[in-house]
């Protein structure tokens, strides 16, 4: 079973994806990681993130172990990693270079310990539109920009990352604009995706809406 969960940053995709993966014993692929890995590698090697040819080369050389190694870096989840990911992900050649790696995961999905899984929950921006257009269930999870910025700011504070709400909101507006206006796989719901707005819902209320949708597909 393949479930795709797309939507803008901090809409709740990660929490929902991890919950569904655990409950239905599916592997979880956070596809933002591949773009964060390429973006961070560009930053660490002092390469210009706007240099498409260089970013394509980094993307072609990216492996799962390298991605996992980069994910331990302090800036992988910070806004430095997020902005770099957003810029490199707008390059069509980078997206093309990373597509197979994401699609191949569904051919032989595995959990973190290497054991096989019966399916995958994909989390990203284009997993229902480009990576897995034949997924059994496609969700598009969204929320207002202000609510998402509040959630992201709270996460940063909890992790001890120094920032302000205004900065987080400004960065989110910039990233949303770039993610939705790029020519290659812009952020948008698949035609057959179910849209869930989490602005006024807590996580339990969101899951109460989603679980019946998954059960209906099982
Ligand atoms: O979900 P995230 O914040 O980790 O994603 C980081 C960036 O990667 C995001 O700004 C856009 C890009 N991305 C993408 O273009 N396609 C995906 N499937 C996942 C992420």
PDB file of C-alpha atoms and ligand atoms in Angstrom:
ATOM      1  CA  UNK A   1       0.000   0.000   0.000  1.00  0.00           C
ATOM      2  CA  UNK A   2       1.317   3.435  -0.925  1.00  0.00           C
ATOM      3  CA  UNK A   3       0.014   6.545   0.838  1.00  0.00           C
ATOM      4  CA  UNK A   4       1.234   9.993  -0.240  1.00  0.00           C
ATOM      5  CA  UNK A   5       1.015  12.989   2.050  1.00  0.00           C
ATOM      6  CA  UNK A   6       1.872  16.309   0.445  1.00  0.00           C
ATOM      7  CA  UNK A   7       1.498  19.903   1.555  1.00  0.00           C
ATOM      8  CA  UNK A   8       3.381  23.016   2.666  1.00  0.00           C
ATOM      9  CA  UNK A   9       5.908  23.133   5.530  1.00  0.00           C
ATOM     10  CA  UNK A  10       4.624  22.699   9.104  1.00  0.00           C
ATOM     11  CA  UNK A  11       1.094  21.708   8.062  1.00  0.00           C
ATOM     12  CA  UNK A  12       1.335  18.499  10.106  1.00  0.00           C
ATOM     13  CA  UNK A  13       2.446  16.081   7.354  1.00  0.00           C
ATOM     14  CA  UNK A  14       5.364  14.667   9.321  1.00  0.00           C
ATOM     15  CA  UNK A  15       3.320  13.859  12.433  1.00  0.00           C
ATOM     16  CA  UNK A  16       0.507  12.279  10.404  1.00  0.00           C
ATOM     17  CA  UNK A  17       2.944  10.302   8.212  1.00  0.00           C
ATOM     18  CA  UNK A  18       4.904   8.925  11.159  1.00  0.00           C
ATOM     19  CA  UNK A  19       1.669   7.957  12.947  1.00  0.00           C
ATOM     20  CA  UNK A  20       0.203   6.157   9.907  1.00  0.00           C
ATOM     21  CA  UNK A  21       3.498   4.388   9.178  1.00  0.00           C
ATOM     22  CA  UNK A  22       3.629   3.089  12.761  1.00  0.00           C
ATOM     23  CA  UNK A  23      -0.063   2.116  12.967  1.00  0.00           C
ATOM     24  CA  UNK A  24      -0.208   0.293   9.619  1.00  0.00           C
ATOM     25  CA  UNK A  25       3.369  -1.105   9.717  1.00  0.00           C
ATOM     26  CA  UNK A  26       4.459   0.813   6.631  1.00  0.00           C
ATOM     27  CA  UNK A  27       7.890   2.269   5.882  1.00  0.00           C
ATOM     28  CA  UNK A  28       8.146   6.060   6.021  1.00  0.00           C
ATOM     29  CA  UNK A  29       9.960   8.147   3.421  1.00  0.00           C
ATOM     30  CA  UNK A  30      10.333  11.837   4.269  1.00  0.00           C
ATOM     31  CA  UNK A  31      11.239  13.046   0.763  1.00  0.00           C
ATOM     32  CA  UNK A  32      12.165  16.543   2.016  1.00  0.00           C
ATOM     33  CA  UNK A  33      15.295  14.813   3.335  1.00  0.00           C
ATOM     34  CA  UNK A  34      16.695  14.244  -0.151  1.00  0.00           C
ATOM     35  CA  UNK A  35      16.407  17.945  -0.989  1.00  0.00           C
ATOM     36  CA  UNK A  36      17.721  18.979   2.439  1.00  0.00           C
ATOM     37  CA  UNK A  37      20.711  16.646   1.927  1.00  0.00           C
ATOM     38  CA  UNK A  38      21.548  18.190  -1.462  1.00  0.00           C
ATOM     39  CA  UNK A  39      20.995  21.745  -0.157  1.00  0.00           C
ATOM     40  CA  UNK A  40      23.120  21.194   2.948  1.00  0.00           C
ATOM     41  CA  UNK A  41      25.901  19.501   0.993  1.00  0.00           C
ATOM     42  CA  UNK A  42      25.993  22.575  -1.284  1.00  0.00           C
ATOM     43  CA  UNK A  43      26.190  24.882   1.756  1.00  0.00           C
ATOM     44  CA  UNK A  44      28.902  22.782   3.444  1.00  0.00           C
ATOM     45  CA  UNK A  45      31.050  22.753   0.291  1.00  0.00           C
ATOM     46  CA  UNK A  46      30.489  26.517  -0.123  1.00  0.00           C
ATOM     47  CA  UNK A  47      28.793  25.967  -3.477  1.00  0.00           C
ATOM     48  CA  UNK A  48      26.204  28.409  -4.785  1.00  0.00           C
ATOM     49  CA  UNK A  49      22.753  26.819  -4.296  1.00  0.00           C
ATOM     50  CA  UNK A  50      21.627  28.587  -7.474  1.00  0.00           C
ATOM     51  CA  UNK A  51      24.223  26.678  -9.515  1.00  0.00           C
ATOM     52  CA  UNK A  52      21.973  24.026 -11.120  1.00  0.00           C
ATOM     53  CA  UNK A  53      24.783  21.993 -12.727  1.00  0.00           C
ATOM     54  CA  UNK A  54      26.676  21.684  -9.432  1.00  0.00           C
ATOM     55  CA  UNK A  55      23.479  20.843  -7.517  1.00  0.00           C
ATOM     56  CA  UNK A  56      22.620  18.206 -10.134  1.00  0.00           C
ATOM     57  CA  UNK A  57      26.044  16.618  -9.654  1.00  0.00           C
ATOM     58  CA  UNK A  58      25.539  16.536  -5.862  1.00  0.00           C
ATOM     59  CA  UNK A  59      22.056  15.032  -6.381  1.00  0.00           C
ATOM     60  CA  UNK A  60      23.410  12.318  -8.707  1.00  0.00           C
ATOM     61  CA  UNK A  61      26.049  11.367  -6.115  1.00  0.00           C
ATOM     62  CA  UNK A  62      23.583  11.257  -3.199  1.00  0.00           C
ATOM     63  CA  UNK A  63      23.106   7.847  -1.568  1.00  0.00           C
ATOM     64  CA  UNK A  64      20.881   6.799   1.340  1.00  0.00           C
ATOM     65  CA  UNK A  65      23.842   6.425   3.757  1.00  0.00           C
ATOM     66  CA  UNK A  66      25.154   9.889   2.756  1.00  0.00           C
ATOM     67  CA  UNK A  67      21.684  11.363   3.314  1.00  0.00           C
ATOM     68  CA  UNK A  68      21.481   9.754   6.763  1.00  0.00           C
ATOM     69  CA  UNK A  69      24.942  11.100   7.624  1.00  0.00           C
ATOM     70  CA  UNK A  70      23.984  14.645   6.552  1.00  0.00           C
ATOM     71  CA  UNK A  71      20.719  14.386   8.517  1.00  0.00           C
ATOM     72  CA  UNK A  72      22.758  14.421  11.748  1.00  0.00           C
ATOM     73  CA  UNK A  73      24.186  17.874  10.967  1.00  0.00           C
ATOM     74  CA  UNK A  74      22.854  20.712  13.152  1.00  0.00           C
ATOM     75  CA  UNK A  75      21.682  22.696  10.113  1.00  0.00           C
ATOM     76  CA  UNK A  76      19.861  19.821   8.398  1.00  0.00           C
ATOM     77  CA  UNK A  77      16.535  20.773  10.033  1.00  0.00           C
ATOM     78  CA  UNK A  78      17.300  24.452  10.659  1.00  0.00           C
ATOM     79  CA  UNK A  79      16.160  27.217   8.353  1.00  0.00           C
ATOM     80  CA  UNK A  80      19.583  27.198   6.654  1.00  0.00           C
ATOM     81  CA  UNK A  81      18.903  23.612   5.522  1.00  0.00           C
ATOM     82  CA  UNK A  82      15.255  24.409   4.687  1.00  0.00           C
ATOM     83  CA  UNK A  83      16.027  27.432   2.522  1.00  0.00           C
ATOM     84  CA  UNK A  84      18.906  25.644   0.730  1.00  0.00           C
ATOM     85  CA  UNK A  85      16.581  22.670   0.098  1.00  0.00           C
ATOM     86  CA  UNK A  86      13.885  24.940  -1.251  1.00  0.00           C
ATOM     87  CA  UNK A  87      16.321  26.611  -3.711  1.00  0.00           C
ATOM     88  CA  UNK A  88      17.927  23.379  -5.004  1.00  0.00           C
ATOM     89  CA  UNK A  89      14.524  21.679  -5.270  1.00  0.00           C
ATOM     90  CA  UNK A  90      13.435  24.314  -7.799  1.00  0.00           C
ATOM     91  CA  UNK A  91      16.115  23.112 -10.273  1.00  0.00           C
ATOM     92  CA  UNK A  92      14.452  20.674 -12.736  1.00  0.00           C
ATOM     93  CA  UNK A  93      17.714  18.702 -13.189  1.00  0.00           C
ATOM     94  CA  UNK A  94      18.006  18.176  -9.428  1.00  0.00           C
ATOM     95  CA  UNK A  95      14.425  16.893  -9.251  1.00  0.00           C
ATOM     96  CA  UNK A  96      15.050  14.558 -12.183  1.00  0.00           C
ATOM     97  CA  UNK A  97      18.248  13.227 -10.579  1.00  0.00           C
ATOM     98  CA  UNK A  98      16.441  12.465  -7.297  1.00  0.00           C
ATOM     99  CA  UNK A  99      13.239  10.988  -8.725  1.00  0.00           C
ATOM    100  CA  UNK A 100      14.360   7.365  -9.245  1.00  0.00           C
ATOM    101  CA  UNK A 101      15.860   7.149  -5.757  1.00  0.00           C
ATOM    102  CA  UNK A 102      12.477   8.135  -4.309  1.00  0.00           C
ATOM    103  CA  UNK A 103      10.446   5.861  -6.615  1.00  0.00           C
ATOM    104  CA  UNK A 104      12.756   2.863  -6.137  1.00  0.00           C
ATOM    105  CA  UNK A 105      12.117   2.891  -2.399  1.00  0.00           C
ATOM    106  CA  UNK A 106       8.563   1.639  -3.063  1.00  0.00           C
ATOM    107  CA  UNK A 107       9.913  -1.403  -4.980  1.00  0.00           C
ATOM    108  CA  UNK A 108      11.556  -2.822  -1.873  1.00  0.00           C
ATOM    109  CA  UNK A 109      10.454  -0.739   1.119  1.00  0.00           C
ATOM    110  CA  UNK A 110      12.336  -1.252   4.368  1.00  0.00           C
ATOM    111  CA  UNK A 111      12.129  -0.012   7.945  1.00  0.00           C
ATOM    112  CA  UNK A 112      15.088   1.770   9.555  1.00  0.00           C
ATOM    113  CA  UNK A 113      16.420  -1.596  10.846  1.00  0.00           C
ATOM    114  CA  UNK A 114      16.512  -3.038   7.304  1.00  0.00           C
ATOM    115  CA  UNK A 115      13.494  -5.372   7.625  1.00  0.00           C
ATOM    116  CA  UNK A 116      10.949  -5.253   4.792  1.00  0.00           C
ATOM    117  CA  UNK A 117       7.688  -3.388   4.904  1.00  0.00           C
ATOM    118  CA  UNK A 118       4.474  -3.986   2.941  1.00  0.00           C
ATOM    119  CA  UNK A 119       4.198  -0.424   1.760  1.00  0.00           C
ATOM    120  CA  UNK A 120       5.255   3.162   2.197  1.00  0.00           C
ATOM    121  CA  UNK A 121       3.965   6.458   3.518  1.00  0.00           C
ATOM    122  CA  UNK A 122       5.589   9.167   1.391  1.00  0.00           C
ATOM    123  CA  UNK A 123       5.752  12.696   2.827  1.00  0.00           C
ATOM    124  CA  UNK A 124       6.659  15.649   0.602  1.00  0.00           C
ATOM    125  CA  UNK A 125       5.442  18.177  -1.928  1.00  0.00           C
ATOM    126  CA  UNK A 126       5.044  16.162  -5.156  1.00  0.00           C
ATOM    127  CA  UNK A 127       4.761  12.570  -3.962  1.00  0.00           C
ATOM    128  CA  UNK A 128       1.126  12.212  -5.120  1.00  0.00           C
ATOM    129  CA  UNK A 129       1.626  14.144  -8.358  1.00  0.00           C
ATOM    130  CA  UNK A 130       5.084  12.992  -9.580  1.00  0.00           C
ATOM    131  CA  UNK A 131       6.795  10.391  -7.369  1.00  0.00           C
ATOM    132  CA  UNK A 132       3.833   7.989  -6.948  1.00  0.00           C
ATOM    133  CA  UNK A 133       0.995   9.034  -9.231  1.00  0.00           C
ATOM    134  CA  UNK A 134      -0.586   5.566  -8.739  1.00  0.00           C
ATOM    135  CA  UNK A 135      -0.683   5.699  -4.917  1.00  0.00           C
ATOM    136  CA  UNK A 136      -3.753   4.092  -3.317  1.00  0.00           C
ATOM    137  CA  UNK A 137      -4.408   7.091  -1.069  1.00  0.00           C
ATOM    138  CA  UNK A 138      -3.310  10.685  -1.604  1.00  0.00           C
ATOM    139  CA  UNK A 139      -3.694  13.335   1.064  1.00  0.00           C
ATOM    140  CA  UNK A 140      -2.874  17.031   0.829  1.00  0.00           C
ATOM    141  CA  UNK A 141      -2.457  18.502   4.285  1.00  0.00           C
ATOM    142  CA  UNK A 142      -2.457  22.265   4.637  1.00  0.00           C
ATOM    143  CA  UNK A 143      -3.027  25.081   7.160  1.00  0.00           C
ATOM    144  CA  UNK A 144      -2.894  28.885   7.131  1.00  0.00           C
ATOM    145  CA  UNK A 145       0.566  30.464   6.852  1.00  0.00           C
ATOM    146  CA  UNK A 146       0.282  32.103  10.310  1.00  0.00           C
ATOM    147  CA  UNK A 147      -0.685  28.849  12.038  1.00  0.00           C
ATOM    148  CA  UNK A 148       2.153  26.980  10.317  1.00  0.00           C
ATOM    149  CA  UNK A 149       4.649  29.694  11.276  1.00  0.00           C
ATOM    150  CA  UNK A 150       3.451  29.497  14.913  1.00  0.00           C
ATOM    151  CA  UNK A 151       3.935  25.712  14.910  1.00  0.00           C
ATOM    152  CA  UNK A 152       7.394  25.935  13.331  1.00  0.00           C
ATOM    153  CA  UNK A 153       8.446  28.709  15.763  1.00  0.00           C
ATOM    154  CA  UNK A 154       7.353  26.522  18.712  1.00  0.00           C
ATOM    155  CA  UNK A 155       9.398  23.589  17.321  1.00  0.00           C
ATOM    156  CA  UNK A 156      12.489  25.810  16.984  1.00  0.00           C
ATOM    157  CA  UNK A 157      12.094  27.135  20.547  1.00  0.00           C
ATOM    158  CA  UNK A 158      11.730  23.566  21.868  1.00  0.00           C
ATOM    159  CA  UNK A 159      14.909  22.569  20.024  1.00  0.00           C
ATOM    160  CA  UNK A 160      16.741  25.617  21.433  1.00  0.00           C
ATOM    161  CA  UNK A 161      17.126  27.224  17.964  1.00  0.00           C
ATOM    162  CA  UNK A 162      17.382  31.034  18.372  1.00  0.00           C
ATOM    163  CA  UNK A 163      14.877  32.899  16.157  1.00  0.00           C
ATOM    164  CA  UNK A 164      11.773  35.106  16.283  1.00  0.00           C
ATOM    165  CA  UNK A 165       8.185  34.437  15.173  1.00  0.00           C
ATOM    166  CA  UNK A 166       8.466  37.278  12.610  1.00  0.00           C
ATOM    167  CA  UNK A 167      11.590  35.708  11.051  1.00  0.00           C
ATOM    168  CA  UNK A 168       9.952  32.254  10.892  1.00  0.00           C
ATOM    169  CA  UNK A 169       6.832  33.754   9.262  1.00  0.00           C
ATOM    170  CA  UNK A 170       8.904  35.691   6.726  1.00  0.00           C
ATOM    171  CA  UNK A 171      10.967  32.587   5.831  1.00  0.00           C
ATOM    172  CA  UNK A 172       7.823  30.511   5.497  1.00  0.00           C
ATOM    173  CA  UNK A 173       6.215  33.009   3.109  1.00  0.00           C
ATOM    174  CA  UNK A 174       9.421  33.050   0.991  1.00  0.00           C
ATOM    175  CA  UNK A 175       9.663  29.240   0.922  1.00  0.00           C
ATOM    176  CA  UNK A 176       5.939  28.731   0.159  1.00  0.00           C
ATOM    177  CA  UNK A 177       6.179  31.187  -2.715  1.00  0.00           C
ATOM    178  CA  UNK A 178       9.246  29.444  -4.164  1.00  0.00           C
ATOM    179  CA  UNK A 179       7.806  25.929  -3.692  1.00  0.00           C
ATOM    180  CA  UNK A 180       4.487  26.791  -5.363  1.00  0.00           C
ATOM    181  CA  UNK A 181       5.738  28.972  -8.205  1.00  0.00           C
ATOM    182  CA  UNK A 182       8.636  26.832  -9.493  1.00  0.00           C
ATOM    183  CA  UNK A 183       8.169  25.347 -12.945  1.00  0.00           C
ATOM    184  CA  UNK A 184       9.209  21.774 -12.002  1.00  0.00           C
ATOM    185  CA  UNK A 185       6.634  19.932  -9.862  1.00  0.00           C
ATOM    186  CA  UNK A 186       5.198  22.970  -8.067  1.00  0.00           C
ATOM    187  CA  UNK A 187       3.465  22.369  -4.751  1.00  0.00           C
ATOM    188  CA  UNK A 188      -0.162  21.589  -5.564  1.00  0.00           C
ATOM    189  CA  UNK A 189      -2.628  18.834  -4.653  1.00  0.00           C
ATOM    190  CA  UNK A 190      -2.965  15.876  -7.028  1.00  0.00           C
ATOM    191  CA  UNK A 191      -6.343  15.897  -8.761  1.00  0.00           C
ATOM    192  CA  UNK A 192      -7.367  12.816  -6.792  1.00  0.00           C
ATOM    193  CA  UNK A 193      -5.937  14.009  -3.450  1.00  0.00           C
ATOM    194  CA  UNK A 194      -8.146  14.552  -0.408  1.00  0.00           C
ATOM    195  CA  UNK A 195      -7.441  18.017   1.049  1.00  0.00           C
ATOM    196  CA  UNK A 196      -7.319  18.388   4.814  1.00  0.00           C
ATOM    197  CA  UNK A 197      -6.981  21.844   6.406  1.00  0.00           C
ATOM    198  CA  UNK A 198      -5.482  21.443   9.875  1.00  0.00           C
ATOM    199  CA  UNK A 199      -5.622  25.176  10.848  1.00  0.00           C
ATOM    200  CA  UNK A 200      -8.286  24.697  13.502  1.00  0.00           C
ATOM    201  CA  UNK A 201      -7.696  21.017  14.298  1.00  0.00           C
ATOM    202  CA  UNK A 202      -5.457  19.325  16.846  1.00  0.00           C
ATOM    203  CA  UNK A 203      -3.549  16.197  15.879  1.00  0.00           C
ATOM    204  CA  UNK A 204      -6.223  13.839  17.260  1.00  0.00           C
ATOM    205  CA  UNK A 205      -8.922  15.588  15.235  1.00  0.00           C
ATOM    206  CA  UNK A 206      -6.753  15.354  12.099  1.00  0.00           C
ATOM    207  CA  UNK A 207      -6.155  11.636  12.664  1.00  0.00           C
ATOM    208  CA  UNK A 208      -9.871  11.032  13.239  1.00  0.00           C
ATOM    209  CA  UNK A 209     -10.478  12.381   9.739  1.00  0.00           C
ATOM    210  CA  UNK A 210      -7.661  10.378   8.135  1.00  0.00           C
ATOM    211  CA  UNK A 211      -7.861   6.934   9.771  1.00  0.00           C
ATOM    212  CA  UNK A 212     -11.248   6.065   8.148  1.00  0.00           C
ATOM    213  CA  UNK A 213      -9.787   7.034   4.759  1.00  0.00           C
ATOM    214  CA  UNK A 214      -6.912   4.581   5.240  1.00  0.00           C
ATOM    215  CA  UNK A 215      -9.180   1.836   6.615  1.00  0.00           C
ATOM    216  CA  UNK A 216     -11.411   2.165   3.557  1.00  0.00           C
ATOM    217  CA  UNK A 217      -8.415   1.372   1.336  1.00  0.00           C
ATOM    218  CA  UNK A 218      -7.153  -1.624   3.314  1.00  0.00           C
TER     219      UNK A 218
HETATM  220  O1  LIG B   1       9.448  19.057   3.916  1.00  0.00           O
HETATM  221  P1  LIG B   1      10.751  19.833   4.096  1.00  0.00           P
HETATM  222  O2  LIG B   1      10.557  21.152   4.801  1.00  0.00           O
HETATM  223  O3  LIG B   1      11.801  19.008   4.739  1.00  0.00           O
HETATM  224  O4  LIG B   1      11.235  20.160   2.598  1.00  0.00           O
HETATM  225  C1  LIG B   1      12.366  20.955   2.342  1.00  0.00           C
HETATM  226  C2  LIG B   1      12.250  21.528   0.944  1.00  0.00           C
HETATM  227  O5  LIG B   1      12.381  20.476   0.001  1.00  0.00           O
HETATM  228  C3  LIG B   1      10.949  22.251   0.621  1.00  0.00           C
HETATM  229  O6  LIG B   1      11.072  23.656   0.720  1.00  0.00           O
HETATM  230  C4  LIG B   1      10.638  21.888  -0.798  1.00  0.00           C
HETATM  231  C5  LIG B   1      11.488  20.687  -1.085  1.00  0.00           C
HETATM  232  N1  LIG B   1      10.736  19.469  -1.332  1.00  0.00           N
HETATM  233  C6  LIG B   1      10.299  19.258  -2.625  1.00  0.00           C
HETATM  234  O7  LIG B   1      10.483  20.121  -3.476  1.00  0.00           O
HETATM  235  N2  LIG B   1       9.659  18.101  -2.946  1.00  0.00           N
HETATM  236  C7  LIG B   1       9.431  17.175  -2.010  1.00  0.00           C
HETATM  237  N3  LIG B   1       8.789  16.032  -2.351  1.00  0.00           N
HETATM  238  C8  LIG B   1       9.851  17.379  -0.670  1.00  0.00           C
HETATM  239  C9  LIG B   1      10.490  18.554  -0.364  1.00  0.00           C
END
